GROMACS .gro file of C-alpha atoms in nm:
model
  218
    1MET     CA    1 -14.480   2.034   2.080
    2THR     CA    2 -14.157   1.961   1.911
    3THR     CA    3 -13.906   2.298   1.850
    4PRO     CA    4 -13.904   2.305   1.463
    5LEU     CA    5 -13.539   2.259   1.357
    6LEU     CA    6 -13.367   2.529   1.046
    7PRO     CA    7 -13.062   2.420   0.901
    8ASP     CA    8 -12.784   2.635   0.937
    9SER     CA    9 -12.442   2.687   0.767
   10THR     CA   10 -12.242   2.421   0.987
   11GLY     CA   11 -12.443   2.163   0.841
   12LEU     CA   12 -12.594   2.105   1.162
   13LEU     CA   13 -12.924   2.161   1.300
   14ALA     CA   14 -13.018   2.411   1.546
   15PRO     CA   15 -13.371   2.508   1.748
   16ALA     CA   16 -13.528   2.809   1.535
   17SER     CA   17 -13.609   2.966   1.858
   18CYS     CA   18 -13.233   2.963   1.953
   19LEU     CA   19 -13.132   3.123   1.635
   20ALA     CA   20 -13.387   3.394   1.666
   21PHE     CA   21 -13.333   3.497   2.035
   22ALA     CA   22 -13.694   3.373   2.090
   23PRO     CA   23 -13.849   3.399   2.441
   24ALA     CA   24 -13.887   3.065   2.601
   25SER     CA   25 -14.192   2.862   2.722
   26ALA     CA   26 -14.006   2.609   2.918
   27ALA     CA   27 -13.706   2.520   3.117
   28ALA     CA   28 -13.545   2.741   3.391
   29ASP     CA   29 -13.310   3.020   3.344
   30THR     CA   30 -13.063   3.261   3.509
   31ARG     CA   31 -13.266   3.564   3.440
   32GLU     CA   32 -13.614   3.600   3.594
   33GLY     CA   33 -13.939   3.708   3.442
   34PRO     CA   34 -14.176   3.590   3.146
   35ALA     CA   35 -13.970   3.693   2.848
   36ALA     CA   36 -13.643   3.507   2.961
   37PRO     CA   37 -13.479   3.283   2.681
   38ARG     CA   38 -13.414   2.915   2.670
   39SER     CA   39 -13.119   2.773   2.654
   40GLY     CA   40 -13.062   2.541   2.396
   41PHE     CA   41 -12.907   2.338   2.682
   42ALA     CA   42 -13.241   2.303   2.864
   43ILE     CA   43 -13.235   1.889   2.869
   44ASP     CA   44 -13.359   1.738   3.153
   45VAL     CA   45 -13.124   1.469   3.249
   46PRO     CA   46 -13.223   1.199   3.456
   47GLU     CA   47 -13.041   1.121   3.751
   48ALA     CA   48 -12.996   0.760   3.678
   49LEU     CA   49 -12.859   0.838   3.424
   50LEU     CA   50 -12.581   1.047   3.578
   51GLY     CA   51 -12.527   0.797   3.831
   52ARG     CA   52 -12.433   0.578   3.558
   53ALA     CA   53 -12.213   0.817   3.391
   54ARG     CA   54 -12.016   0.881   3.728
   55ARG     CA   55 -11.952   0.512   3.730
   56GLY     CA   56 -11.797   0.532   3.424
   57GLU     CA   57 -12.024   0.336   3.186
   58ALA     CA   58 -11.982   0.432   2.801
   59ALA     CA   59 -12.316   0.392   2.728
   60ALA     CA   60 -12.426   0.668   2.974
   61PHE     CA   61 -12.138   0.933   2.835
   62GLU     CA   62 -12.230   0.808   2.473
   63GLN     CA   63 -12.604   0.926   2.561
   64LEU     CA   64 -12.473   1.249   2.712
   65TYR     CA   65 -12.303   1.343   2.410
   66ARG     CA   66 -12.575   1.269   2.169
   67TRP     CA   67 -12.799   1.504   2.381
   68PHE     CA   68 -12.562   1.783   2.427
   69GLU     CA   69 -12.327   1.750   2.077
   70ARG     CA   70 -12.553   1.999   1.939
   71PRO     CA   71 -12.598   2.299   2.188
   72VAL     CA   72 -12.201   2.267   2.285
   73PHE     CA   73 -12.126   2.313   1.891
   74THR     CA   74 -12.397   2.595   1.830
   75LEU     CA   75 -12.288   2.783   2.147
   76ALA     CA   76 -11.900   2.739   2.067
   77LEU     CA   77 -11.976   2.832   1.719
   78ARG     CA   78 -12.161   3.159   1.786
   79LEU     CA   79 -11.895   3.254   2.027
   80CYS     CA   80 -11.598   3.191   1.847
   81GLY     CA   81 -11.737   3.228   1.472
   82ASP     CA   82 -11.521   2.974   1.357
   83ARG     CA   83 -11.617   2.612   1.307
   84GLU     CA   84 -11.265   2.426   1.375
   85GLU     CA   85 -11.258   2.627   1.665
   86ALA     CA   86 -11.623   2.588   1.777
   87SER     CA   87 -11.539   2.171   1.712
   88GLU     CA   88 -11.258   2.166   1.934
   89ALA     CA   89 -11.440   2.347   2.198
   90LEU     CA   90 -11.697   2.074   2.163
   91GLN     CA   91 -11.438   1.772   2.210
   92GLU     CA   92 -11.257   1.981   2.530
   93THR     CA   93 -11.589   2.028   2.638
   94MET     CA   94 -11.688   1.685   2.667
   95LEU     CA   95 -11.340   1.549   2.744
   96LYS     CA   96 -11.426   1.769   3.049
   97LEU     CA   97 -11.714   1.613   3.119
   98LEU     CA   98 -11.609   1.281   3.086
   99ARG     CA   99 -11.346   1.344   3.389
  100ARG     CA  100 -11.527   1.549   3.600
  101VAL     CA  101 -11.882   1.451   3.567
  102GLY     CA  102 -11.808   1.339   3.943
  103GLU     CA  103 -11.763   1.708   4.014
  104TYR     CA  104 -12.151   1.766   3.971
  105ARG     CA  105 -12.309   1.746   4.345
  106GLY     CA  106 -12.680   1.850   4.185
  107GLN     CA  107 -12.660   2.239   4.291
  108GLY     CA  108 -12.845   2.376   3.980
  109PRO     CA  109 -12.950   2.138   3.667
  110PHE     CA  110 -12.698   1.932   3.496
  111TRP     CA  111 -12.720   2.115   3.173
  112GLY     CA  112 -12.666   2.475   3.349
  113TRP     CA  113 -12.294   2.298   3.490
  114LEU     CA  114 -12.218   2.150   3.152
  115ARG     CA  115 -12.315   2.452   2.966
  116GLN     CA  116 -12.069   2.666   3.182
  117ILE     CA  117 -11.790   2.431   3.095
  118ALA     CA  118 -11.882   2.512   2.713
  119ILE     CA  119 -11.873   2.848   2.747
  120ASN     CA  120 -11.551   2.828   2.919
  121GLU     CA  121 -11.386   2.652   2.658
  122ALA     CA  122 -11.496   2.888   2.357
  123LEU     CA  123 -11.413   3.217   2.571
  124LEU     CA  124 -11.056   3.056   2.598
  125ARG     CA  125 -11.041   3.064   2.230
  126LEU     CA  126 -11.119   3.399   2.220
  127ARG     CA  127 -10.871   3.470   2.459
  128ARG     CA  128 -10.579   3.279   2.294
  129GLY     CA  129 -10.663   3.470   1.993
  130LYS     CA  130 -10.654   3.779   2.136
  131ARG     CA  131 -11.038   3.839   2.009
  132MET     CA  132 -11.177   3.933   2.369
  133ASP     CA  133 -11.110   4.285   2.268
  134GLU     CA  134 -11.295   4.257   1.971
  135VAL     CA  135 -11.575   4.503   2.034
  136LEU     CA  136 -11.787   4.766   1.901
  137PRO     CA  137 -11.645   5.119   1.947
  138LEU     CA  138 -11.778   5.365   2.169
  139ASP     CA  139 -12.052   5.604   1.988
  140GLY     CA  140 -12.167   5.844   2.244
  141HIS     CA  141 -12.473   5.817   2.452
  142ASP     CA  142 -12.548   5.451   2.445
  143PRO     CA  143 -12.943   5.418   2.534
  144GLU     CA  144 -13.049   5.101   2.668
  145ASP     CA  145 -13.150   4.844   2.409
  146GLY     CA  146 -13.172   4.508   2.515
  147ALA     CA  147 -13.475   4.424   2.255
  148ALA     CA  148 -13.475   4.116   2.061
  149PRO     CA  149 -13.395   4.162   1.652
  150PRO     CA  150 -13.654   4.160   1.397
  151PRO     CA  151 -13.870   3.868   1.266
  152ALA     CA  152 -13.571   3.811   1.003
  153ALA     CA  153 -13.373   3.679   1.273
  154ALA     CA  154 -13.593   3.369   1.250
  155ASP     CA  155 -13.418   3.269   0.934
  156ALA     CA  156 -13.101   3.081   1.032
  157ALA     CA  157 -12.861   3.176   0.719
  158LEU     CA  158 -12.935   3.558   0.792
  159MET     CA  159 -12.883   3.518   1.142
  160GLN     CA  160 -12.544   3.328   1.080
  161ARG     CA  161 -12.400   3.585   0.867
  162ALA     CA  162 -12.526   3.871   1.067
  163LEU     CA  163 -12.355   3.733   1.371
  164LEU     CA  164 -12.034   3.691   1.212
  165ALA     CA  165 -12.048   4.034   1.080
  166LEU     CA  166 -12.004   4.140   1.489
  167PRO     CA  167 -11.690   4.158   1.670
  168ALA     CA  168 -11.620   3.872   1.866
  169ALA     CA  169 -11.655   4.026   2.211
  170THR     CA  170 -11.958   4.187   2.101
  171ARG     CA  171 -12.140   3.879   1.951
  172SER     CA  172 -12.024   3.678   2.268
  173VAL     CA  173 -12.230   3.948   2.467
  174LEU     CA  174 -12.562   3.921   2.259
  175TRP     CA  175 -12.552   3.555   2.272
  176LEU     CA  176 -12.492   3.508   2.637
  177TYR     CA  177 -12.741   3.774   2.671
  178HIS     CA  178 -13.048   3.699   2.403
  179ALA     CA  179 -12.975   3.304   2.376
  180GLU     CA  180 -12.856   3.184   2.697
  181GLY     CA  181 -13.046   3.402   2.951
  182TYR     CA  182 -12.730   3.546   3.115
  183THR     CA  183 -12.743   3.888   3.325
  184HIS     CA  184 -12.502   4.165   3.276
  185GLU     CA  185 -12.340   4.068   3.642
  186GLU     CA  186 -12.277   3.695   3.479
  187ILE     CA  187 -12.154   3.813   3.159
  188GLY     CA  188 -11.912   4.056   3.286
  189GLU     CA  189 -11.752   3.786   3.502
  190LEU     CA  190 -11.716   3.552   3.237
  191MET     CA  191 -11.588   3.790   3.019
  192GLN     CA  192 -11.353   3.924   3.289
  193ARG     CA  193 -11.504   4.271   3.254
  194THR     CA  194 -11.735   4.475   3.388
  195PRO     CA  195 -12.159   4.462   3.387
  196SER     CA  196 -12.143   4.804   3.210
  197PHE     CA  197 -11.942   4.647   2.938
  198SER     CA  198 -12.210   4.400   2.898
  199LYS     CA  199 -12.471   4.643   2.889
  200SER     CA  200 -12.296   4.892   2.681
  201GLN     CA  201 -12.225   4.618   2.427
  202LEU     CA  202 -12.552   4.463   2.452
  203SER     CA  203 -12.697   4.786   2.318
  204ARG     CA  204 -12.461   4.878   2.078
  205GLY     CA  205 -12.437   4.482   1.937
  206THR     CA  206 -12.817   4.432   1.921
  207ARG     CA  207 -12.871   4.811   1.737
  208ARG     CA  208 -12.627   4.674   1.489
  209LEU     CA  209 -12.752   4.316   1.462
  210ARG     CA  210 -13.089   4.458   1.382
  211ALA     CA  211 -12.969   4.693   1.123
  212LEU     CA  212 -12.778   4.429   0.966
  213LEU     CA  213 -13.135   4.199   0.990
  214GLN     CA  214 -13.314   4.506   0.861
  215VAL     CA  215 -13.115   4.536   0.533
  216GLU     CA  216 -13.166   4.169   0.477
  217GLU     CA  217 -13.522   4.209   0.523
  218ASP     CA  218 -13.540   4.515   0.247
   0.00000   0.00000   0.00000
């Protein structure tokens, strides 16, 4: 069954399950267990197509661009919170794909390799803008809270507004954990912080996001 698509404020379409941080029913993931989320990048790319791309065939790159344009832009937009920066991250990611596709050696799925490039490009923009330190402040004891937001999160417009209300680094932690399936250790490494930082921002950010969405629901 085809995943339903919802319009978001970018003018693009994004998978409803991704926007809602819904659990996955398919595709490999960096976290284990039945509740691990499905990444929007989880597209099986035939080896024959990759071989053509490695040989520099323009049609092969065009196909890869069409397949991955939406997930790259959506991820960059969620992390950066800005359409122009997300567009820049998309272009840089695809340029790196063009130049470095020969470096992919089949260790893990191709989409995971490309997703890593996209995340690095988006986080680079947060560092350049000195927004990596934009986090929710300490509020005493942080109970473990990594549960998914309420059903209102299935609405793309509500999710967009709620995510944009979060600090940049907090928003990035939530998206990488809930939508992309990264572990706290992996998020800490990507953001040059500790796993504890990821855990605390996930707890605070999830509670704040749930509160924002609950207000919208009410």
